[in-house]
Amino acid sequence: MTSPSESPLSPADPALVAASAPMTETTFLASASGTDDPPPPIKGLRRLMWWIIPANLGIFMLWGAIPGILLPQQITVLFGEADKVANLAIASTIGAFAAMVAQPIAGQISDRTRTRFGRRAPWMIIGALAGSLALVGLAFANSFLGVVIAWTLVQISFNFAQGPLSAVMPDRVPVARRGTFAALTGIGLMVGALGGSILGALFYNSVTVGYIVFAVFALVMLILFVLFNPDYSSRDIQPEPFKLGDFLRTFWVNPIAHPDFFWAFTGRLLLYTGYFAVTGYQLFLLTDYFGVEAPETVIPLLGLLSLVGILISTVVSGPLSDRIGRRKPFVFASAAVVSLAFLLPWFWQDLTAWFIMTFIAGFGFGMFQAVDTALISQVLPSAKSFAKDLGVVNIAATLPQTLAPAVAGAIVLTVGYQGLFPVAIVLGILGALAVWPIRSVK
């Protein structure tokens, strides 16, 4: 019988102790999902938040410079004008397929990695080092087969770094701060992508030097991120048993078992594909659709315009979504803004329309990027497989950026350049509508 001075659950009760104990890496992995707060970062959340910007900058400068500028220019110089669209479509499709497969595999491996440096750090370094070497190979490739092989290795390697890096948010950031963290991630991502296009234009006539510069920069940024943001050791965590069936199902998002996860994936895939089908094809649009004779002089200004729009919306949208506790309205608004922007060059074939579109579309896409990353982190099924699940979701982000030239090439070869804009508008609207059925996030 309990005395009056005792409660049924005394402070020494094991159940109460367990409930009040701080979350550790081991207990977090054992039972948590995307809606649970992880253990605090070793060096503090503030440091992690600021370092995520240059880490993403290093990787996404590659995706901004290479698929849209350096690779098309390299293919044009090496193999001529006549087949440039078809050749770029082939190289992009093969590389995109490699990226699609690489991230979930990298995530699966990093989820199971057990080292004193944690689960993610070793693969960030290995992926960045291998990718930088592959970029040097791409710089000196002089045959179409060599270009395709080197670009494919670049995709595989840097996706082995990017997959574990994307798992940092659910691994280390509390749910209430993820909108802000997603905004900072988005700044690194979009400044990287647009900065890459601007710098890529500067290397328009020196593609080999450009590849080497981007390789060194990406490697240095990821090494510094790992050094300044150490992770918990994972040596004492029991790894999950490997099952071939579970691994193969990595590439399938089950809409019945995890409907929110499925809809988040679908929404991102559709909206990203629409956006990058247009913006990722910028070089050929400028030269062949708008008749710009020196695109390398125009691209830096376009990049700055887009960057201003993205920074404004990203800085506002992420923290604001944290404050009001809602993500979906920002996704809907972003799709409307981007679709409105793409109407301009569709009906007004003038370079002025492209300048205006660049700013407006950047504003809308920045809004989406800031909030969608936080939304995604909240629909992840289990802490045991954050990197694997994010690898699947990141297919929806990486694939459109690398596949966009192939998609755009097929559209251009079929119906001409004007066909890009209505397709992008429809995909963006469908991407926003796909977010509507998600129940775990408002």
GROMACS .gro file of C-alpha atoms in nm:
model
  442
    1MET     CA    1   0.000   0.000   0.000
    2THR     CA    2   0.129   0.348  -0.086
    3SER     CA    3   0.184   0.590   0.201
    4PRO     CA    4   0.043   0.946   0.179
    5SER     CA    5   0.392   1.086   0.127
    6GLU     CA    6   0.461   0.859  -0.165
    7SER     CA    7   0.319   0.889  -0.515
    8PRO     CA    8   0.241   0.580  -0.720
    9LEU     CA    9   0.538   0.678  -0.933
   10SER     CA   10   0.818   0.792  -0.705
   11PRO     CA   11   1.125   0.975  -0.838
   12ALA     CA   12   1.322   0.653  -0.808
   13ASP     CA   13   1.071   0.461  -1.017
   14PRO     CA   14   1.246   0.319  -1.329
   15ALA     CA   15   0.962   0.426  -1.556
   16LEU     CA   16   0.986   0.786  -1.444
   17VAL     CA   17   1.363   0.788  -1.465
   18ALA     CA   18   1.351   0.654  -1.819
   19ALA     CA   19   1.091   0.908  -1.921
   20SER     CA   20   1.285   1.202  -1.779
   21ALA     CA   21   1.631   1.091  -1.892
   22PRO     CA   22   1.782   1.293  -2.177
   23MET     CA   23   1.768   1.133  -2.519
   24THR     CA   24   2.092   0.958  -2.615
   25GLU     CA   25   2.206   0.844  -2.959
   26THR     CA   26   2.130   0.482  -2.871
   27THR     CA   27   1.780   0.542  -2.733
   28PHE     CA   28   1.704   0.782  -3.019
   29LEU     CA   29   1.787   0.522  -3.282
   30ALA     CA   30   1.595   0.254  -3.098
   31SER     CA   31   1.255   0.421  -3.100
   32ALA     CA   32   1.245   0.766  -3.261
   33SER     CA   33   1.084   0.886  -3.583
   34GLY     CA   34   1.098   1.215  -3.775
   35THR     CA   35   0.865   1.384  -3.525
   36ASP     CA   36   1.099   1.322  -3.226
   37ASP     CA   37   1.376   1.555  -3.109
   38PRO     CA   38   1.726   1.404  -3.140
   39PRO     CA   39   2.014   1.444  -2.890
   40PRO     CA   40   2.163   1.796  -2.907
   41PRO     CA   41   2.468   1.848  -3.135
   42ILE     CA   42   2.801   1.800  -2.959
   43LYS     CA   43   2.925   2.151  -3.046
   44GLY     CA   44   2.586   2.318  -3.021
   45LEU     CA   45   2.298   2.384  -3.258
   46ARG     CA   46   2.404   2.737  -3.351
   47ARG     CA   47   2.737   2.621  -3.494
   48LEU     CA   48   2.568   2.341  -3.687
   49MET     CA   49   2.313   2.582  -3.831
   50TRP     CA   50   2.574   2.815  -3.970
   51TRP     CA   51   2.804   2.541  -4.103
   52ILE     CA   52   2.526   2.372  -4.301
   53ILE     CA   53   2.535   2.668  -4.541
   54PRO     CA   54   2.893   2.623  -4.673
   55ALA     CA   55   2.857   2.243  -4.671
   56ASN     CA   56   2.558   2.261  -4.904
   57LEU     CA   57   2.724   2.540  -5.097
   58GLY     CA   58   3.017   2.310  -5.182
   59ILE     CA   59   2.796   2.036  -5.327
   60PHE     CA   60   2.529   2.243  -5.497
   61MET     CA   61   2.773   2.468  -5.677
   62LEU     CA   62   2.855   2.155  -5.872
   63TRP     CA   63   2.493   2.094  -5.963
   64GLY     CA   64   2.453   2.459  -6.061
   65ALA     CA   65   2.761   2.481  -6.280
   66ILE     CA   66   2.802   2.142  -6.444
   67PRO     CA   67   2.469   2.012  -6.580
   68GLY     CA   68   2.349   2.351  -6.702
   69ILE     CA   69   2.669   2.518  -6.826
   70LEU     CA   70   3.002   2.335  -6.816
   71LEU     CA   71   2.882   1.994  -6.937
   72PRO     CA   72   2.670   2.135  -7.225
   73GLN     CA   73   2.959   2.359  -7.328
   74GLN     CA   74   3.209   2.072  -7.309
   75ILE     CA   75   2.984   1.851  -7.521
   76THR     CA   76   2.928   2.130  -7.774
   77VAL     CA   77   3.300   2.204  -7.809
   78LEU     CA   78   3.408   1.839  -7.830
   79PHE     CA   79   3.131   1.698  -8.049
   80GLY     CA   80   2.978   1.990  -8.237
   81GLU     CA   81   2.654   2.185  -8.257
   82ALA     CA   82   2.456   1.937  -8.465
   83ASP     CA   83   2.410   1.669  -8.198
   84LYS     CA   84   2.452   1.872  -7.879
   85VAL     CA   85   2.092   1.829  -7.757
   86ALA     CA   86   2.089   1.453  -7.814
   87ASN     CA   87   2.437   1.403  -7.666
   88LEU     CA   88   2.354   1.607  -7.356
   89ALA     CA   89   2.029   1.413  -7.315
   90ILE     CA   90   2.217   1.081  -7.323
   91ALA     CA   91   2.488   1.190  -7.079
   92SER     CA   92   2.234   1.347  -6.842
   93THR     CA   93   2.002   1.046  -6.843
   94ILE     CA   94   2.280   0.800  -6.758
   95GLY     CA   95   2.420   1.028  -6.488
   96ALA     CA   96   2.073   1.087  -6.344
   97PHE     CA   97   2.004   0.716  -6.319
   98ALA     CA   98   2.333   0.672  -6.132
   99ALA     CA   99   2.235   0.952  -5.892
  100MET     CA  100   1.894   0.797  -5.838
  101VAL     CA  101   2.049   0.467  -5.731
  102ALA     CA  102   2.345   0.611  -5.540
  103GLN     CA  103   2.173   0.817  -5.271
  104PRO     CA  104   1.952   0.543  -5.121
  105ILE     CA  105   2.246   0.302  -5.127
  106ALA     CA  106   2.467   0.563  -4.960
  107GLY     CA  107   2.195   0.623  -4.703
  108GLN     CA  108   2.154   0.253  -4.634
  109ILE     CA  109   2.529   0.215  -4.583
  110SER     CA  110   2.569   0.522  -4.363
  111ASP     CA  111   2.272   0.418  -4.145
  112ARG     CA  112   2.466   0.098  -4.071
  113THR     CA  113   2.811   0.252  -4.035
  114ARG     CA  114   2.968   0.219  -3.690
  115THR     CA  115   3.276   0.435  -3.624
  116ARG     CA  116   3.406   0.668  -3.354
  117PHE     CA  117   3.327   0.954  -3.592
  118GLY     CA  118   2.959   0.859  -3.620
  119ARG     CA  119   2.752   0.722  -3.905
  120ARG     CA  120   2.769   1.009  -4.154
  121ALA     CA  121   3.112   1.175  -4.144
  122PRO     CA  122   3.318   0.898  -4.309
  123TRP     CA  123   3.094   0.891  -4.615
  124MET     CA  124   3.086   1.269  -4.652
  125ILE     CA  125   3.466   1.266  -4.678
  126ILE     CA  126   3.494   0.953  -4.894
  127GLY     CA  127   3.223   1.074  -5.132
  128ALA     CA  128   3.373   1.422  -5.166
  129LEU     CA  129   3.723   1.286  -5.227
  130ALA     CA  130   3.610   1.033  -5.489
  131GLY     CA  131   3.386   1.291  -5.655
  132SER     CA  132   3.666   1.546  -5.678
  133LEU     CA  133   3.892   1.290  -5.845
  134ALA     CA  134   3.611   1.203  -6.089
  135LEU     CA  135   3.573   1.573  -6.172
  136VAL     CA  136   3.940   1.594  -6.259
  137GLY     CA  137   3.883   1.296  -6.489
  138LEU     CA  138   3.586   1.472  -6.649
  139ALA     CA  139   3.800   1.781  -6.702
  140PHE     CA  140   4.041   1.587  -6.922
  141ALA     CA  141   3.793   1.355  -7.095
  142ASN     CA  142   3.810   1.390  -7.474
  143SER     CA  143   3.570   1.120  -7.594
  144PHE     CA  144   3.195   1.093  -7.549
  145LEU     CA  145   3.231   0.764  -7.361
  146GLY     CA  146   3.490   0.921  -7.132
  147VAL     CA  147   3.262   1.217  -7.059
  148VAL     CA  148   2.968   0.988  -6.978
  149ILE     CA  149   3.175   0.762  -6.749
  150ALA     CA  150   3.338   1.052  -6.564
  151TRP     CA  151   3.009   1.240  -6.518
  152THR     CA  152   2.844   0.922  -6.390
  153LEU     CA  153   3.123   0.874  -6.134
  154VAL     CA  154   3.085   1.238  -6.026
  155GLN     CA  155   2.714   1.179  -5.968
  156ILE     CA  156   2.765   0.858  -5.772
  157SER     CA  157   3.046   0.994  -5.554
  158PHE     CA  158   2.894   1.327  -5.456
  159ASN     CA  159   2.560   1.162  -5.387
  160PHE     CA  160   2.745   0.940  -5.139
  161ALA     CA  161   2.842   1.265  -4.964
  162GLN     CA  162   2.512   1.445  -5.010
  163GLY     CA  163   2.294   1.161  -4.877
  164PRO     CA  164   2.457   1.148  -4.530
  165LEU     CA  165   2.474   1.530  -4.521
  166SER     CA  166   2.098   1.553  -4.572
  167ALA     CA  167   2.044   1.328  -4.269
  168VAL     CA  168   2.198   1.590  -4.040
  169MET     CA  169   1.860   1.761  -3.988
  170PRO     CA  170   1.664   1.466  -3.843
  171ASP     CA  171   1.983   1.336  -3.674
  172ARG     CA  172   2.067   1.654  -3.482
  173VAL     CA  173   1.801   1.930  -3.512
  174PRO     CA  174   1.491   1.959  -3.286
  175VAL     CA  175   1.157   1.967  -3.468
  176ALA     CA  176   1.076   2.323  -3.355
  177ARG     CA  177   1.391   2.459  -3.524
  178ARG     CA  178   1.371   2.266  -3.849
  179GLY     CA  179   1.201   2.540  -4.047
  180THR     CA  180   1.490   2.773  -3.967
  181PHE     CA  181   1.746   2.499  -4.032
  182ALA     CA  182   1.572   2.417  -4.361
  183ALA     CA  183   1.591   2.784  -4.458
  184LEU     CA  184   1.967   2.788  -4.392
  185THR     CA  185   2.002   2.462  -4.583
  186GLY     CA  186   1.805   2.618  -4.865
  187ILE     CA  187   2.032   2.922  -4.867
  188GLY     CA  188   2.336   2.699  -4.909
  189LEU     CA  189   2.158   2.491  -5.169
  190MET     CA  190   2.024   2.773  -5.384
  191VAL     CA  191   2.318   3.010  -5.341
  192GLY     CA  192   2.533   2.713  -5.438
  193ALA     CA  193   2.323   2.625  -5.742
  194LEU     CA  194   2.297   2.985  -5.861
  195GLY     CA  195   2.651   3.075  -5.760
  196GLY     CA  196   2.761   2.769  -5.950
  197SER     CA  197   2.583   2.892  -6.262
  198ILE     CA  198   2.741   3.236  -6.225
  199LEU     CA  199   3.092   3.097  -6.175
  200GLY     CA  200   3.027   2.835  -6.438
  201ALA     CA  201   2.965   3.115  -6.686
  202LEU     CA  202   3.302   3.266  -6.594
  203PHE     CA  203   3.462   2.934  -6.688
  204TYR     CA  204   3.257   2.910  -7.009
  205ASN     CA  205   3.573   2.920  -7.220
  206SER     CA  206   3.791   2.736  -6.965
  207VAL     CA  207   3.585   2.428  -6.881
  208THR     CA  208   3.885   2.223  -6.762
  209VAL     CA  209   3.990   2.485  -6.507
  210GLY     CA  210   3.630   2.521  -6.392
  211TYR     CA  211   3.595   2.151  -6.314
  212ILE     CA  212   3.911   2.153  -6.105
  213VAL     CA  213   3.812   2.467  -5.911
  214PHE     CA  214   3.471   2.324  -5.822
  215ALA     CA  215   3.626   1.991  -5.722
  216VAL     CA  216   3.867   2.153  -5.476
  217PHE     CA  217   3.601   2.383  -5.330
  218ALA     CA  218   3.352   2.101  -5.265
  219LEU     CA  219   3.614   1.882  -5.100
  220VAL     CA  220   3.737   2.162  -4.870
  221MET     CA  221   3.385   2.265  -4.761
  222LEU     CA  222   3.282   1.911  -4.664
  223ILE     CA  223   3.606   1.842  -4.477
  224LEU     CA  224   3.562   2.164  -4.277
  225PHE     CA  225   3.198   2.078  -4.198
  226VAL     CA  226   3.298   1.740  -4.056
  227LEU     CA  227   3.587   1.885  -3.855
  228PHE     CA  228   3.385   2.166  -3.697
  229ASN     CA  229   3.068   1.962  -3.636
  230PRO     CA  230   3.168   1.624  -3.492
  231ASP     CA  231   2.900   1.360  -3.444
  232TYR     CA  232   2.842   1.109  -3.167
  233SER     CA  233   3.031   0.781  -3.188
  234SER     CA  234   2.822   0.499  -3.332
  235ARG     CA  235   3.053   0.213  -3.228
  236ASP     CA  236   2.829   0.098  -2.941
  237ILE     CA  237   2.507   0.094  -3.145
  238GLN     CA  238   2.391  -0.248  -3.257
  239PRO     CA  239   2.344  -0.243  -3.635
  240GLU     CA  240   2.023  -0.371  -3.787
  241PRO     CA  241   2.061  -0.711  -3.959
  242PHE     CA  242   2.097  -0.680  -4.334
  243LYS     CA  243   1.814  -0.828  -4.538
  244LEU     CA  244   1.829  -0.825  -4.917
  245GLY     CA  245   1.453  -0.786  -4.946
  246ASP     CA  246   1.453  -0.478  -4.722
  247PHE     CA  247   1.739  -0.330  -4.921
  248LEU     CA  248   1.561  -0.378  -5.255
  249ARG     CA  249   1.248  -0.221  -5.110
  250THR     CA  250   1.459   0.088  -5.038
  251PHE     CA  251   1.380   0.208  -5.389
  252TRP     CA  252   1.005   0.176  -5.340
  253VAL     CA  253   0.802   0.427  -5.140
  254ASN     CA  254   0.505   0.230  -5.008
  255PRO     CA  255   0.199   0.459  -5.026
  256ILE     CA  256  -0.003   0.228  -4.800
  257ALA     CA  257   0.249   0.177  -4.518
  258HIS     CA  258   0.381   0.537  -4.524
  259PRO     CA  259   0.134   0.757  -4.716
  260ASP     CA  260   0.271   1.089  -4.587
  261PHE     CA  261   0.622   0.989  -4.688
  262PHE     CA  262   0.493   0.889  -5.032
  263TRP     CA  263   0.307   1.215  -5.092
  264ALA     CA  264   0.601   1.427  -4.976
  265PHE     CA  265   0.827   1.240  -5.217
  266THR     CA  266   0.581   1.279  -5.505
  267GLY     CA  267   0.527   1.650  -5.443
  268ARG     CA  268   0.897   1.726  -5.442
  269LEU     CA  269   0.964   1.516  -5.752
  270LEU     CA  270   0.695   1.689  -5.957
  271LEU     CA  271   0.775   2.046  -5.854
  272TYR     CA  272   1.152   2.007  -5.889
  273THR     CA  273   1.118   1.844  -6.231
  274GLY     CA  274   0.903   2.130  -6.357
  275TYR     CA  275   1.136   2.397  -6.220
  276PHE     CA  276   1.463   2.249  -6.342
  277ALA     CA  277   1.325   2.146  -6.680
  278VAL     CA  278   1.322   2.518  -6.755
  279THR     CA  279   1.600   2.671  -6.545
  280GLY     CA  280   1.840   2.379  -6.594
  281TYR     CA  281   1.815   2.428  -6.970
  282GLN     CA  282   1.900   2.796  -6.949
  283LEU     CA  283   2.208   2.796  -7.172
  284PHE     CA  284   2.035   2.654  -7.478
  285LEU     CA  285   1.722   2.863  -7.415
  286LEU     CA  286   1.932   3.179  -7.417
  287THR     CA  287   2.115   3.091  -7.736
  288ASP     CA  288   1.842   2.915  -7.936
  289TYR     CA  289   1.512   3.058  -7.804
  290PHE     CA  290   1.604   3.419  -7.719
  291GLY     CA  291   1.891   3.452  -7.968
  292VAL     CA  292   2.156   3.570  -7.720
  293GLU     CA  293   2.496   3.561  -7.891
  294ALA     CA  294   2.711   3.580  -7.576
  295PRO     CA  295   2.521   3.394  -7.301
  296GLU     CA  296   2.821   3.395  -7.068
  297THR     CA  297   2.775   3.772  -7.028
  298VAL     CA  298   2.407   3.740  -6.936
  299ILE     CA  299   2.409   3.436  -6.706
  300PRO     CA  300   2.583   3.604  -6.408
  301LEU     CA  301   2.320   3.883  -6.397
  302LEU     CA  302   2.040   3.627  -6.422
  303GLY     CA  303   2.196   3.430  -6.140
  304LEU     CA  304   2.210   3.738  -5.918
  305LEU     CA  305   1.845   3.820  -5.989
  306SER     CA  306   1.735   3.470  -5.902
  307LEU     CA  307   1.956   3.470  -5.593
  308VAL     CA  308   1.797   3.790  -5.460
  309GLY     CA  309   1.448   3.645  -5.502
  310ILE     CA  310   1.545   3.317  -5.338
  311LEU     CA  311   1.721   3.476  -5.041
  312ILE     CA  312   1.428   3.706  -4.964
  313SER     CA  313   1.170   3.427  -4.965
  314THR     CA  314   1.395   3.171  -4.794
  315VAL     CA  315   1.493   3.394  -4.503
  316VAL     CA  316   1.129   3.486  -4.440
  317SER     CA  317   0.949   3.156  -4.512
  318GLY     CA  318   1.152   2.912  -4.300
  319PRO     CA  319   1.137   3.097  -3.965
  320LEU     CA  320   0.779   3.208  -4.034
  321SER     CA  321   0.667   2.847  -4.084
  322ASP     CA  322   0.828   2.762  -3.748
  323ARG     CA  323   0.644   3.050  -3.583
  324ILE     CA  324   0.296   2.961  -3.714
  325GLY     CA  325   0.357   2.585  -3.710
  326ARG     CA  326   0.241   2.529  -4.069
  327ARG     CA  327   0.423   2.410  -4.382
  328LYS     CA  328   0.160   2.337  -4.649
  329PRO     CA  329   0.046   2.696  -4.723
  330PHE     CA  330   0.400   2.788  -4.821
  331VAL     CA  331   0.421   2.494  -5.062
  332PHE     CA  332   0.093   2.593  -5.231
  333ALA     CA  333   0.200   2.956  -5.258
  334SER     CA  334   0.539   2.864  -5.404
  335ALA     CA  335   0.382   2.655  -5.682
  336ALA     CA  336   0.148   2.941  -5.773
  337VAL     CA  337   0.432   3.194  -5.790
  338VAL     CA  338   0.661   2.971  -6.000
  339SER     CA  339   0.380   2.880  -6.242
  340LEU     CA  340   0.292   3.248  -6.284
  341ALA     CA  341   0.656   3.324  -6.362
  342PHE     CA  342   0.678   3.059  -6.635
  343LEU     CA  343   0.382   3.217  -6.818
  344LEU     CA  344   0.598   3.517  -6.910
  345PRO     CA  345   0.858   3.360  -7.144
  346TRP     CA  346   0.593   3.124  -7.283
  347PHE     CA  347   0.387   3.411  -7.427
  348TRP     CA  348   0.658   3.678  -7.449
  349GLN     CA  349   0.963   3.557  -7.640
  350ASP     CA  350   1.195   3.833  -7.531
  351LEU     CA  351   1.499   3.836  -7.304
  352THR     CA  352   1.323   4.089  -7.078
  353ALA     CA  353   1.060   3.824  -7.000
  354TRP     CA  354   1.336   3.583  -6.900
  355PHE     CA  355   1.487   3.839  -6.662
  356ILE     CA  356   1.152   3.903  -6.492
  357MET     CA  357   1.075   3.531  -6.480
  358THR     CA  358   1.411   3.456  -6.321
  359PHE     CA  359   1.342   3.682  -6.023
  360ILE     CA  360   0.980   3.573  -5.968
  361ALA     CA  361   1.052   3.201  -6.011
  362GLY     CA  362   1.349   3.232  -5.775
  363PHE     CA  363   1.124   3.391  -5.513
  364GLY     CA  364   0.870   3.109  -5.543
  365PHE     CA  365   1.125   2.831  -5.547
  366GLY     CA  366   1.306   2.973  -5.245
  367MET     CA  367   0.979   2.963  -5.052
  368PHE     CA  368   0.932   2.599  -5.145
  369GLN     CA  369   1.290   2.499  -5.068
  370ALA     CA  370   1.288   2.663  -4.724
  371VAL     CA  371   0.975   2.484  -4.604
  372ASP     CA  372   0.965   2.154  -4.793
  373THR     CA  373   1.290   2.029  -4.636
  374ALA     CA  374   1.141   2.074  -4.289
  375LEU     CA  375   0.818   1.905  -4.400
  376ILE     CA  376   1.012   1.608  -4.535
  377SER     CA  377   1.204   1.562  -4.210
  378GLN     CA  378   0.876   1.529  -4.017
  379VAL     CA  379   0.737   1.241  -4.225
  380LEU     CA  380   1.041   1.010  -4.193
  381PRO     CA  381   0.935   0.672  -4.048
  382SER     CA  382   1.233   0.580  -3.827
  383ALA     CA  383   1.560   0.718  -3.690
  384LYS     CA  384   1.721   0.384  -3.775
  385SER     CA  385   1.694   0.467  -4.144
  386PHE     CA  386   1.693   0.847  -4.171
  387ALA     CA  387   1.970   0.859  -4.432
  388LYS     CA  388   1.821   0.576  -4.638
  389ASP     CA  389   1.475   0.734  -4.634
  390LEU     CA  390   1.618   1.077  -4.713
  391GLY     CA  391   1.817   0.914  -4.991
  392VAL     CA  392   1.489   0.803  -5.143
  393VAL     CA  393   1.334   1.148  -5.095
  394ASN     CA  394   1.643   1.322  -5.229
  395ILE     CA  395   1.598   1.133  -5.553
  396ALA     CA  396   1.309   1.375  -5.596
  397ALA     CA  397   1.551   1.669  -5.556
  398THR     CA  398   1.867   1.543  -5.723
  399LEU     CA  399   1.711   1.357  -6.011
  400PRO     CA  400   1.524   1.655  -6.161
  401GLN     CA  401   1.835   1.875  -6.148
  402THR     CA  402   2.044   1.621  -6.334
  403LEU     CA  403   1.767   1.481  -6.551
  404ALA     CA  404   1.627   1.820  -6.650
  405PRO     CA  405   1.844   1.854  -6.963
  406ALA     CA  406   1.727   1.509  -7.076
  407VAL     CA  407   1.360   1.587  -7.011
  408ALA     CA  408   1.393   1.928  -7.171
  409GLY     CA  409   1.582   1.780  -7.466
  410ALA     CA  410   1.302   1.532  -7.536
  411ILE     CA  411   1.043   1.813  -7.521
  412VAL     CA  412   1.248   2.045  -7.743
  413LEU     CA  413   1.312   1.777  -8.003
  414THR     CA  414   0.941   1.694  -8.007
  415VAL     CA  415   0.754   2.026  -7.988
  416GLY     CA  416   1.019   2.298  -7.965
  417TYR     CA  417   1.138   2.527  -7.686
  418GLN     CA  418   0.795   2.673  -7.610
  419GLY     CA  419   0.680   2.329  -7.498
  420LEU     CA  420   0.898   2.353  -7.187
  421PHE     CA  421   0.686   2.615  -7.015
  422PRO     CA  422   0.338   2.456  -7.008
  423VAL     CA  423   0.488   2.124  -6.901
  424ALA     CA  424   0.674   2.294  -6.615
  425ILE     CA  425   0.358   2.478  -6.503
  426VAL     CA  426   0.149   2.161  -6.494
  427LEU     CA  427   0.419   1.968  -6.304
  428GLY     CA  428   0.453   2.247  -6.046
  429ILE     CA  429   0.081   2.263  -5.977
  430LEU     CA  430   0.056   1.885  -5.947
  431GLY     CA  431   0.353   1.890  -5.707
  432ALA     CA  432   0.174   2.133  -5.477
  433LEU     CA  433  -0.149   1.933  -5.488
  434ALA     CA  434   0.043   1.617  -5.391
  435VAL     CA  435   0.124   1.775  -5.053
  436TRP     CA  436  -0.246   1.818  -4.967
  437PRO     CA  437  -0.311   1.454  -4.850
  438ILE     CA  438  -0.026   1.466  -4.593
  439ARG     CA  439  -0.186   1.435  -4.248
  440SER     CA  440   0.105   1.450  -4.002
  441VAL     CA  441   0.209   1.801  -4.108
  442LYS     CA  442  -0.017   2.106  -4.133
   0.00000   0.00000   0.00000
